[in-house]
Short mmCIF file of C-alpha atoms and ligand atoms in Angstrom, two decimals:
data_model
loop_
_atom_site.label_atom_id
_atom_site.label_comp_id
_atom_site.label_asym_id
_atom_site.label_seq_id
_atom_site.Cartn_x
_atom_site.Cartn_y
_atom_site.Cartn_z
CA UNK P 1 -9.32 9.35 -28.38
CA UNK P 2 -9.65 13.14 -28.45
CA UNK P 3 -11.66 15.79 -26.62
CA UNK P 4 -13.60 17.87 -28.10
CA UNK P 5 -11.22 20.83 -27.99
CA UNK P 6 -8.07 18.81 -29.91
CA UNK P 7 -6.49 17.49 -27.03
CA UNK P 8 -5.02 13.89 -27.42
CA UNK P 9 -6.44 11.92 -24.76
CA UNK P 10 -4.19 8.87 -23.35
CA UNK P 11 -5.30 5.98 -21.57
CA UNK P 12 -2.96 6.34 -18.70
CA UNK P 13 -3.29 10.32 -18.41
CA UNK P 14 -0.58 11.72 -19.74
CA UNK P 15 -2.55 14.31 -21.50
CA UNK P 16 -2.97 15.72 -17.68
CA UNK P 17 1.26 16.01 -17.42
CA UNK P 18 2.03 19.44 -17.00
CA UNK P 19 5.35 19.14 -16.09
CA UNK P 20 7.65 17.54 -17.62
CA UNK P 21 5.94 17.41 -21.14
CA UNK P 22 5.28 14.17 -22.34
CA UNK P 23 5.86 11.84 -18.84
CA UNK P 24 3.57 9.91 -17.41
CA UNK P 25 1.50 10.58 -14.32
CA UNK P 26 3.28 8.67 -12.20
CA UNK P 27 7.06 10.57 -12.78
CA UNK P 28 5.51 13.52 -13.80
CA UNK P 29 6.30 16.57 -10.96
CA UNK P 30 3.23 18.30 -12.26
CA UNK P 31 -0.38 17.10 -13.03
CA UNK P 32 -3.26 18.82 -14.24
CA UNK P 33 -5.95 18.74 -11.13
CA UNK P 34 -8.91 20.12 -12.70
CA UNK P 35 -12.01 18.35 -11.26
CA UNK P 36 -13.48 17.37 -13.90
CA UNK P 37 -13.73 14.15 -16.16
CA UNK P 38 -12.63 14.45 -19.48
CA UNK P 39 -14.08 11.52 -22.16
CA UNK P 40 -12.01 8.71 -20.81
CA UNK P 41 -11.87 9.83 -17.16
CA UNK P 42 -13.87 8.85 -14.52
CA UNK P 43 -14.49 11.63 -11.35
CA UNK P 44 -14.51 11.11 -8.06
CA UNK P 45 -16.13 12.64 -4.83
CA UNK P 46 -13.07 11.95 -2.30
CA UNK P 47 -14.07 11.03 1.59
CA UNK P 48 -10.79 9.86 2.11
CA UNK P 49 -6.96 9.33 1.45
CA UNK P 50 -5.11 6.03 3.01
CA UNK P 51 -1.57 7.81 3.26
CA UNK P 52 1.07 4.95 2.13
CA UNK P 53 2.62 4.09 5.64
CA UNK P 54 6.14 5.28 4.30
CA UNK P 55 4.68 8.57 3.60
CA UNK P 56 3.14 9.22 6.46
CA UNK P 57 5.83 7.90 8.89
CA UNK P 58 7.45 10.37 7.44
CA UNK P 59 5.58 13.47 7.32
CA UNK P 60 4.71 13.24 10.91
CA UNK P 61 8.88 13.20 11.84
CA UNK P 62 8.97 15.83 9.78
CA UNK P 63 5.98 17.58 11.67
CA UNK P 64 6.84 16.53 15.01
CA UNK P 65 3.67 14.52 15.13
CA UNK P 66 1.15 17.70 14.96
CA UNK P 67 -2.33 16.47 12.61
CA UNK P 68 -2.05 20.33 11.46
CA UNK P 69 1.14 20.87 10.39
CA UNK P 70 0.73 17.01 8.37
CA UNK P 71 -2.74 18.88 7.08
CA UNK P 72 -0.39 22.32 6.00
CA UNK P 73 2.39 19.86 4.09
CA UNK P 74 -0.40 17.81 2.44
CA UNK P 75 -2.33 21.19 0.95
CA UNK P 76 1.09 22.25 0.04
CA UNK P 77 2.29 18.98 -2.04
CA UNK P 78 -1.23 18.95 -4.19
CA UNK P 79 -0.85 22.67 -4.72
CA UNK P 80 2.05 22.22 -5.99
CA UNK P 81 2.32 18.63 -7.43
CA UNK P 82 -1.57 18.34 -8.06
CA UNK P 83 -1.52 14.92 -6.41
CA UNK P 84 -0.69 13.90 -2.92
CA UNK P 85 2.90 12.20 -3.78
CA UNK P 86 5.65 12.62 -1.51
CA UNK P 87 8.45 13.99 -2.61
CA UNK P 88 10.38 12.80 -0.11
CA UNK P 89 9.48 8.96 -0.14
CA UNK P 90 8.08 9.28 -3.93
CA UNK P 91 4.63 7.56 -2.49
CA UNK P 92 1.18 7.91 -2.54
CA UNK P 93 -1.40 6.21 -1.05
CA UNK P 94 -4.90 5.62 -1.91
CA UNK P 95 -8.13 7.22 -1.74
CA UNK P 96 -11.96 6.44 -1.32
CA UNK P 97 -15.30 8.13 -2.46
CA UNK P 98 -18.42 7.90 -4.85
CA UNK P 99 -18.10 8.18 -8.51
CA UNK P 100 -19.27 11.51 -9.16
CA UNK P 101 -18.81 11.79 -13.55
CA UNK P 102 -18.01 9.40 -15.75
CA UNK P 103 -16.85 10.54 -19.05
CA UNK P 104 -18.80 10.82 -22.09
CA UNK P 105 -16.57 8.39 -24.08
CA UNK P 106 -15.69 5.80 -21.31
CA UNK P 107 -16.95 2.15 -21.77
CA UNK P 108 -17.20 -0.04 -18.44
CA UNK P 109 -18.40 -3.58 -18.46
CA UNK P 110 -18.79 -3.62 -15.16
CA UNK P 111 -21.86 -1.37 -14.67
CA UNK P 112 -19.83 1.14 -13.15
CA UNK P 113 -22.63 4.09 -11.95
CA UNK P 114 -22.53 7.65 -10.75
CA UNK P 115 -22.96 7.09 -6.88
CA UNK P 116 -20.86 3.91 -6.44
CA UNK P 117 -18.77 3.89 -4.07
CA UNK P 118 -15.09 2.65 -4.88
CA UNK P 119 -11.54 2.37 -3.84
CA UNK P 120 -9.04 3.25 -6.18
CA UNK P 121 -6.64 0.68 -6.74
CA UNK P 122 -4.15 2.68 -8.02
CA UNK P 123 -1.38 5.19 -6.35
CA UNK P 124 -2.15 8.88 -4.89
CA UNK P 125 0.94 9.52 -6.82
CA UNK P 126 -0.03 9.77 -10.31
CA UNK P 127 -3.73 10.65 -9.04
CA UNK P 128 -4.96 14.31 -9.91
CA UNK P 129 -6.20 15.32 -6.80
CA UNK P 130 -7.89 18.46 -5.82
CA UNK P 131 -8.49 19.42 -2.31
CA UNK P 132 -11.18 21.92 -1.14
CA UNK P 133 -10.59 21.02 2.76
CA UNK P 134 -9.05 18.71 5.06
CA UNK P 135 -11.55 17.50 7.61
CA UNK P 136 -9.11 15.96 10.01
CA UNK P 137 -6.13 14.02 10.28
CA UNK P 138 -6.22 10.55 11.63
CA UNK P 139 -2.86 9.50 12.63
CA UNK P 140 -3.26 6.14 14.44
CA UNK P 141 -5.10 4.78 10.92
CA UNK P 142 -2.69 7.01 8.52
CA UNK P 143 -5.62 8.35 7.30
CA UNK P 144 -7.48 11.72 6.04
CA UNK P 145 -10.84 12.95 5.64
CA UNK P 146 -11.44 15.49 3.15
CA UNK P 147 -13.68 17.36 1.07
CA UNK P 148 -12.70 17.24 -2.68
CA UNK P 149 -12.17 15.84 -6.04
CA UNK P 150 -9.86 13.14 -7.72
CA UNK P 151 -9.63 11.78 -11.24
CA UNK P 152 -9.42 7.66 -12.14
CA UNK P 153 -7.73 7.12 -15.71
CA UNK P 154 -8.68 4.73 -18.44
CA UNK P 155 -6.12 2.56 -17.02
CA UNK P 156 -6.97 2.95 -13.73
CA UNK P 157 -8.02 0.21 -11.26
CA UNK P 158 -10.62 0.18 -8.78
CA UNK P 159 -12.35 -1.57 -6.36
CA UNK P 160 -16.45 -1.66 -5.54
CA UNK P 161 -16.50 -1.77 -1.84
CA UNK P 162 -17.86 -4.76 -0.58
CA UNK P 163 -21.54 -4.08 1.67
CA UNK P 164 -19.81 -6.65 4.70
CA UNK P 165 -16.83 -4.14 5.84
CA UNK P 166 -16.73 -0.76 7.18
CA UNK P 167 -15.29 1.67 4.56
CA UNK P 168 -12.05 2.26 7.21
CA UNK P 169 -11.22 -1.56 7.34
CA UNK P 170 -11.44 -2.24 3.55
CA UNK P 171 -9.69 1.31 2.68
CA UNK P 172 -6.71 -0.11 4.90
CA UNK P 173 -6.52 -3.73 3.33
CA UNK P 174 -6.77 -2.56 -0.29
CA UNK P 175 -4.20 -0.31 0.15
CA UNK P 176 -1.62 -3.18 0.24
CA UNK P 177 -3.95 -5.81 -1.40
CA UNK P 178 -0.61 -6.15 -3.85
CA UNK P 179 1.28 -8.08 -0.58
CA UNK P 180 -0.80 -10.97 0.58
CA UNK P 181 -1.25 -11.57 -3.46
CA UNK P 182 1.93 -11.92 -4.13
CA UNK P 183 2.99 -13.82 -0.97
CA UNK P 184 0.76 -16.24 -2.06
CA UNK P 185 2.08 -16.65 -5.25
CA UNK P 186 5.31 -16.99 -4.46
CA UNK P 187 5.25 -18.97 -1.05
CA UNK P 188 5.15 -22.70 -1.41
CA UNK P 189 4.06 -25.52 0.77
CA UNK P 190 7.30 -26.27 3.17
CA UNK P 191 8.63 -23.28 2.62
CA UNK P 192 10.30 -21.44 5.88
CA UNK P 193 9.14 -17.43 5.57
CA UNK P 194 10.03 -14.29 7.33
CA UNK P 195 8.30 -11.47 7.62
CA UNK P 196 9.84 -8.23 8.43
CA UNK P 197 7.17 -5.65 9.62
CA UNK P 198 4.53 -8.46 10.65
CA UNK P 199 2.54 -7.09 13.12
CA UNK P 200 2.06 -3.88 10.48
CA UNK P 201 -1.32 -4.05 8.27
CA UNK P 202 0.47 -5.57 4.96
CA UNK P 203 2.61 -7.72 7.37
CA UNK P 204 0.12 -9.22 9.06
CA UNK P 205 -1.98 -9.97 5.83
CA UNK P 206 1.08 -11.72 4.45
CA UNK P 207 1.72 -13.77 7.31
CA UNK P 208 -1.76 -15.11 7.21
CA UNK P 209 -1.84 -15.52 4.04
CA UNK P 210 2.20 -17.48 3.76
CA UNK P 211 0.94 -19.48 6.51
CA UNK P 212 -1.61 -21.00 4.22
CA UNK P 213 0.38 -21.35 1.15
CA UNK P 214 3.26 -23.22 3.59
CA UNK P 215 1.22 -25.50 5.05
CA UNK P 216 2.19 -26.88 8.59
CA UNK P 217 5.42 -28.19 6.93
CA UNK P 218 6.24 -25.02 6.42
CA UNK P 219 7.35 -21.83 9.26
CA UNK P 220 6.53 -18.44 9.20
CA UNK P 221 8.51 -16.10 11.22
CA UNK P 222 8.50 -12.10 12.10
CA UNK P 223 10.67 -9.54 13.15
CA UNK P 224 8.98 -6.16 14.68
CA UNK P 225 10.85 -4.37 17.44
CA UNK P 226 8.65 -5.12 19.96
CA UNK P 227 5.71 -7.60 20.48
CA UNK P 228 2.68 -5.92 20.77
CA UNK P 229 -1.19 -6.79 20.01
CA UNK P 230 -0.87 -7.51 16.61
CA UNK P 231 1.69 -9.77 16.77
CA UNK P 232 -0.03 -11.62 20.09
CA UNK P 233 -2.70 -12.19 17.72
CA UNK P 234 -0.66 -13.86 14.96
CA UNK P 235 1.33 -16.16 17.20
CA UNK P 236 -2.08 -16.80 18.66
CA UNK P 237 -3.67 -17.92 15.22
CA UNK P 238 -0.89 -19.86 14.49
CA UNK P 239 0.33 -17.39 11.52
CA UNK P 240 3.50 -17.27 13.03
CA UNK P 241 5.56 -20.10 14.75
CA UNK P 242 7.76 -17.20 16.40
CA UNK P 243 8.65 -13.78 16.83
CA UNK P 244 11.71 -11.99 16.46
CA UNK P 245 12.10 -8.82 18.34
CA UNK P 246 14.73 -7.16 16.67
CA UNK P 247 15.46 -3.85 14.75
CA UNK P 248 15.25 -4.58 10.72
CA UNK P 249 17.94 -1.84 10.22
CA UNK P 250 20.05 -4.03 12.12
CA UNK P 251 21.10 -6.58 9.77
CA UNK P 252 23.41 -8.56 11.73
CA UNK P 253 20.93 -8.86 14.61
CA UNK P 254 18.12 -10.32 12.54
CA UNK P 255 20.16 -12.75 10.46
CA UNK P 256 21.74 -14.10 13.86
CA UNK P 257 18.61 -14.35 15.43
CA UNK P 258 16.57 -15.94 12.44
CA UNK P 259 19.76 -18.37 12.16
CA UNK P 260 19.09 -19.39 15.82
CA UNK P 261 15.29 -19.92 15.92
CA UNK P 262 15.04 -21.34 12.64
CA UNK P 263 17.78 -23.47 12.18
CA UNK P 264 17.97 -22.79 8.55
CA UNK P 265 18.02 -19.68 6.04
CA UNK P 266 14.55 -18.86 4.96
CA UNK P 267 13.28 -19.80 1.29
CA UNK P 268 11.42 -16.62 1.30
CA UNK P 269 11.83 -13.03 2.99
CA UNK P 270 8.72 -10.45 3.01
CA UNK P 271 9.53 -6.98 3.76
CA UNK P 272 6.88 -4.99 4.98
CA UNK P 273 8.72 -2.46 7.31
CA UNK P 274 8.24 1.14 6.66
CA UNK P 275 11.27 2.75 7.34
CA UNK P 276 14.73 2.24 5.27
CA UNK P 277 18.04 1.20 5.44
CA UNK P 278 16.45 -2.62 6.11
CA UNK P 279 17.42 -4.08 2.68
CA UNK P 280 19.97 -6.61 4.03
CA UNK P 281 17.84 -7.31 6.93
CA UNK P 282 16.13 -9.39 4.49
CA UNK P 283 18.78 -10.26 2.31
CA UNK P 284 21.13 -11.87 5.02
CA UNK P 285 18.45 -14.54 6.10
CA UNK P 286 17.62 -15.65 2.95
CA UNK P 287 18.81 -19.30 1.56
CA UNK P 288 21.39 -19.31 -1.98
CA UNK P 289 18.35 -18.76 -4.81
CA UNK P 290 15.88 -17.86 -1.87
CA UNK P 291 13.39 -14.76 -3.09
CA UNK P 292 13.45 -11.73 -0.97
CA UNK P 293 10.14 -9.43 -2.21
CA UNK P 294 10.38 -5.69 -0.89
CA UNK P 295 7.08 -4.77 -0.58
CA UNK P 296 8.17 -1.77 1.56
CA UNK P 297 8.39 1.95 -0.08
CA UNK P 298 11.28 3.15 1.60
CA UNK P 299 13.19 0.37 0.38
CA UNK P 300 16.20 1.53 -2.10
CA UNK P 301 16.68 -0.48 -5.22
CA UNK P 302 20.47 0.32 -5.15
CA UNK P 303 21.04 -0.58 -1.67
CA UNK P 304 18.71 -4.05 -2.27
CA UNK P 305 21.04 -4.72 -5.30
CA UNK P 306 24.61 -3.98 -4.35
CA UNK P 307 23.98 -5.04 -0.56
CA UNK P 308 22.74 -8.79 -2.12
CA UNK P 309 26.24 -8.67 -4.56
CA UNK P 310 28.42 -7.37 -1.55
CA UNK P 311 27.45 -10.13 0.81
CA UNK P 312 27.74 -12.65 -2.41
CA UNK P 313 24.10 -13.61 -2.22
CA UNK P 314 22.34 -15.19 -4.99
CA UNK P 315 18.90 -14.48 -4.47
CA UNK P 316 15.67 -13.20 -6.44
CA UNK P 317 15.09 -9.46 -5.59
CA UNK P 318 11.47 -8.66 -6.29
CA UNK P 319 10.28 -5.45 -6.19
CA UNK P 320 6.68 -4.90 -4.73
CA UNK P 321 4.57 -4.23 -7.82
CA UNK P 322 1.21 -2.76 -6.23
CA UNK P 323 -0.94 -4.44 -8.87
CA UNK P 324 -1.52 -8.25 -8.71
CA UNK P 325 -4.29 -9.97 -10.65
CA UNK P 326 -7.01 -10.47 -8.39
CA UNK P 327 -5.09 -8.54 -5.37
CA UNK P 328 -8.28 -6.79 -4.48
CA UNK P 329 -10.14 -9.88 -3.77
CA UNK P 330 -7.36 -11.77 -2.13
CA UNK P 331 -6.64 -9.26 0.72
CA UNK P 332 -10.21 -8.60 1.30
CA UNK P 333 -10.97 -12.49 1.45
CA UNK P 334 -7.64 -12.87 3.64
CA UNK P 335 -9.69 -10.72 6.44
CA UNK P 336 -12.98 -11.83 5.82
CA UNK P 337 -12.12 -15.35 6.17
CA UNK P 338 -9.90 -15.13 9.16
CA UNK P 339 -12.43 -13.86 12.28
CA UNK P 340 -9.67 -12.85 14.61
CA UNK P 341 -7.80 -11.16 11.64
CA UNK P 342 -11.37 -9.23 10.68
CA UNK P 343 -12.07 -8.12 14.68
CA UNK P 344 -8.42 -6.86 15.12
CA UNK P 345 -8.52 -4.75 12.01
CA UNK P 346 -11.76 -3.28 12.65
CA UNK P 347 -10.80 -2.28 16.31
CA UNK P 348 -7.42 -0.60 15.07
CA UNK P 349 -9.18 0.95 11.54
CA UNK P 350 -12.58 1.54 12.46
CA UNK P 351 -12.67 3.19 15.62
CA UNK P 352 -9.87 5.34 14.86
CA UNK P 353 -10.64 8.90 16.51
CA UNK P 354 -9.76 12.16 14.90
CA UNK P 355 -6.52 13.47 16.51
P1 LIG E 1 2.53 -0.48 8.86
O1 LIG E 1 1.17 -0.99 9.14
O2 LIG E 1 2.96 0.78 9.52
O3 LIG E 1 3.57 -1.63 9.25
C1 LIG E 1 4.96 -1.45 9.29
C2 LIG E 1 5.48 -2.31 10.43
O4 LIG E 1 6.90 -2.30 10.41
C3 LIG E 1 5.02 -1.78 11.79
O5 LIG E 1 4.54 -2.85 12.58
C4 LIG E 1 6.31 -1.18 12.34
O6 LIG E 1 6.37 -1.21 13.75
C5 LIG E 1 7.35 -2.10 11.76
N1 LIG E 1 8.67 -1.48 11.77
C6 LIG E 1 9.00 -0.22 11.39
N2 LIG E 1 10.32 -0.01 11.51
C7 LIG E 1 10.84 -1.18 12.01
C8 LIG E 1 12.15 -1.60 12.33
N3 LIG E 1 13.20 -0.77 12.20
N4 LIG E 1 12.32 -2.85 12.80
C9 LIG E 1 11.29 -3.72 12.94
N5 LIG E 1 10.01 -3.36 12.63
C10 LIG E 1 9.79 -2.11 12.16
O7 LIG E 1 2.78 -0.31 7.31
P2 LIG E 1 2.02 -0.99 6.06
O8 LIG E 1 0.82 -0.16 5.71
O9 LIG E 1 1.90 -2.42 6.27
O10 LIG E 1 3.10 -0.69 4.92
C11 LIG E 1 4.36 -1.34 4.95
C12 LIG E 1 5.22 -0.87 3.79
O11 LIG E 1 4.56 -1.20 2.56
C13 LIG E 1 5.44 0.63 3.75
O12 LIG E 1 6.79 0.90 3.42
C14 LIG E 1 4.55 1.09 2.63
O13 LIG E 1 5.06 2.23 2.04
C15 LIG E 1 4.61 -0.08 1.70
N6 LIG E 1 3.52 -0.15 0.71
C16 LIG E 1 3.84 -0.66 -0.50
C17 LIG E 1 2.90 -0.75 -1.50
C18 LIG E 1 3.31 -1.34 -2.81
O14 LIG E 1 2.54 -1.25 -3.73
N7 LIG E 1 4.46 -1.93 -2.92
C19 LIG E 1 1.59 -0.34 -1.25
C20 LIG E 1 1.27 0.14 0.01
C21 LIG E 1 2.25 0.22 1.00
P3 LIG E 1 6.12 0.18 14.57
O15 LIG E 1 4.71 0.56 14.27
O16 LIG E 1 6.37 -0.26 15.97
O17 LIG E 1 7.12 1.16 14.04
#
């Protein structure tokens, strides 16, 4: 497909790549952020950005907590990247707002319209993003209001939001729809689970959601440091049979204590912490051929792989691809169905104050 002045367009944006030539979006340094939709792009009025946890943990350390100085690095990274990725962590987010263009040469079967409102389903980082103003800074939800414009790919996924949730609660469950997906694909009935991270928003998704696929055969445990609402709430709905307070960086700790209240390594370990250095926290507790699935950001892929060979563990490493068919549907139906589940994340997402 081409524009009308020559350039090459390409279904998953690389004609936006202005740095380094010829990458895509995603690893470029550099995108294009004009706000505007060319052909095969679709444009987007942006209310608001869900920061990826990882990222935003970490740009409040780095700003001492202060919603203006988070407000100062964010302008900085899109002037200079065009697109809210991290460079620290290397994450995005995601974003919500009304479709505002869609290009000229853009076919959607779904009856995609100017004015819908949508999710995008895809990252922050390899999203053009241009920001006119922040409007404020909502730390307790990880999320930011704003006045400005983003641009959806060919390629990219979105999500209609559905009429029976707040905009806040559904922006936080689609932005790690790709967890309770993918612990339900790979959770089986009996199995024993941990989650690490469980009273966090993916973590307490996927312990709702491996509860189900287990069965009552099966156990689900978590690890968070502390016990706190959330994770009242899941030993409460019977999601979990236990918690584990422990530190995930401390992977001696949690494999000794999941050894003791479980009896028995786990068939399958979720990570959904947001800090590092907690790959063996997952890998330790996990049975010979066991699958441990890093769903968390700040996980490294060299640590996860030469921590598994150095403590001579066999197990499946799986790497927490965003994207699951039907991910969209399954988180949102995972809080929709589950009343207590719904009630707690509309307390925590939608009546989150500007700080
Ligand atoms: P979240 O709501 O902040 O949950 C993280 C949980 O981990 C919190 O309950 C936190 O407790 C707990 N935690 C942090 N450090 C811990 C430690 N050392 N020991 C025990 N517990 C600890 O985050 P989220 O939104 O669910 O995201 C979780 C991870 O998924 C992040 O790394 C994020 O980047 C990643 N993510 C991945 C994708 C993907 O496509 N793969 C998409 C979105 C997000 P405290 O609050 O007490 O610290």
């Amino acid at each position: 497909m081409e524009e009308g002045h020559g350039v090459k367009l390409c279904p998953y944006g690389s004609h936006r790549v202005l740095e380094p030539l010829g990458a895509l979006p995603q690893n470029a340094w550099r995108v294009d952020n004009t706000p505007h939709a060319l052909a095969n792009e679709i444009l987007v009025d942006v209310e608001a950005l869900a920061i990826d946890s990882a990222s935003f943990r970490q740009m409040c350390e780095a700003c001492g907590g202060d919603p203006a100085a988070i407000a100062e690095t964010i302008l900085r990274t899109v002037r200079e990247r065009g697109k809210q990725h991290n460079p620290v962590t290397g994450s995005g987010g995601m974003l919500v707002g009304c479709v505002a263009e869609i290009g000229a040469q853009l076919r959607k079967d779904d009856g995609l319209r100017v004015g819908d409102r949508i999710a995008t389903l895809v990252s922050l980082s390899l999203t053009p993003l241009f920001i006119e103003r922040i409007l404020a800074v909502e730390c307790a939800a990880e999320r930011v209001r704003i006045q400005g414009q983003a641009v959806l790919f060919e390629s990219g996924l979105y999500a209609r939001l559905p009429e029976r949730l707040p905009l806040e609660v559904a922006l936080a469950v689609l932005d790690v729809a790709g967890a309770p997906a993918q612990t339900w694909r790979i959770c089986r009935a009996g199995d024993r689970v941990l989650v690490l991270g469980a009273g966090g928003k993916s973590g307490m998704l996927c312990a709702a959601r491996a509860r189900e696929a287990v069965g009552m055969q099966g156990s689900v445990f978590g690890v968070e440091r502390a016990a706190s609402e959330s994770t009242e709430l899941l030993l409460r709905e019977g999601y979990l049979d236990a918690l584990i307070e422990a530190d995930a960086r401390d992977a001696l700790a949690v494999a000794r204590a999941f050894a003791e209240i479980a009896g028995a390594p786990a068939d399958v370990v979720i990570n959904c912490v947001n800090t590092a250095g907690t790959e063996l926290a997952a890998i330790l507790p996990c049975r010979e051929r066991g699958t441990v699935y890093f769903f968390n950001m700040a996980t490294s892929f060299a640590a996860a792989a030469l921590g598994a060979e150095g403590v001579g563990k066999d197990v499946d490493l799986l790497i927490g691809n965003g994207y699951a068919v039907g991910h969209a549907q399954t988180a949102l139906e995972t809080v929709l169905e589950r009343p207590a589940l719904l009630a707690y994340f509309q307390r925590r997402f939608a009546a989150a104050q500007p700080v």
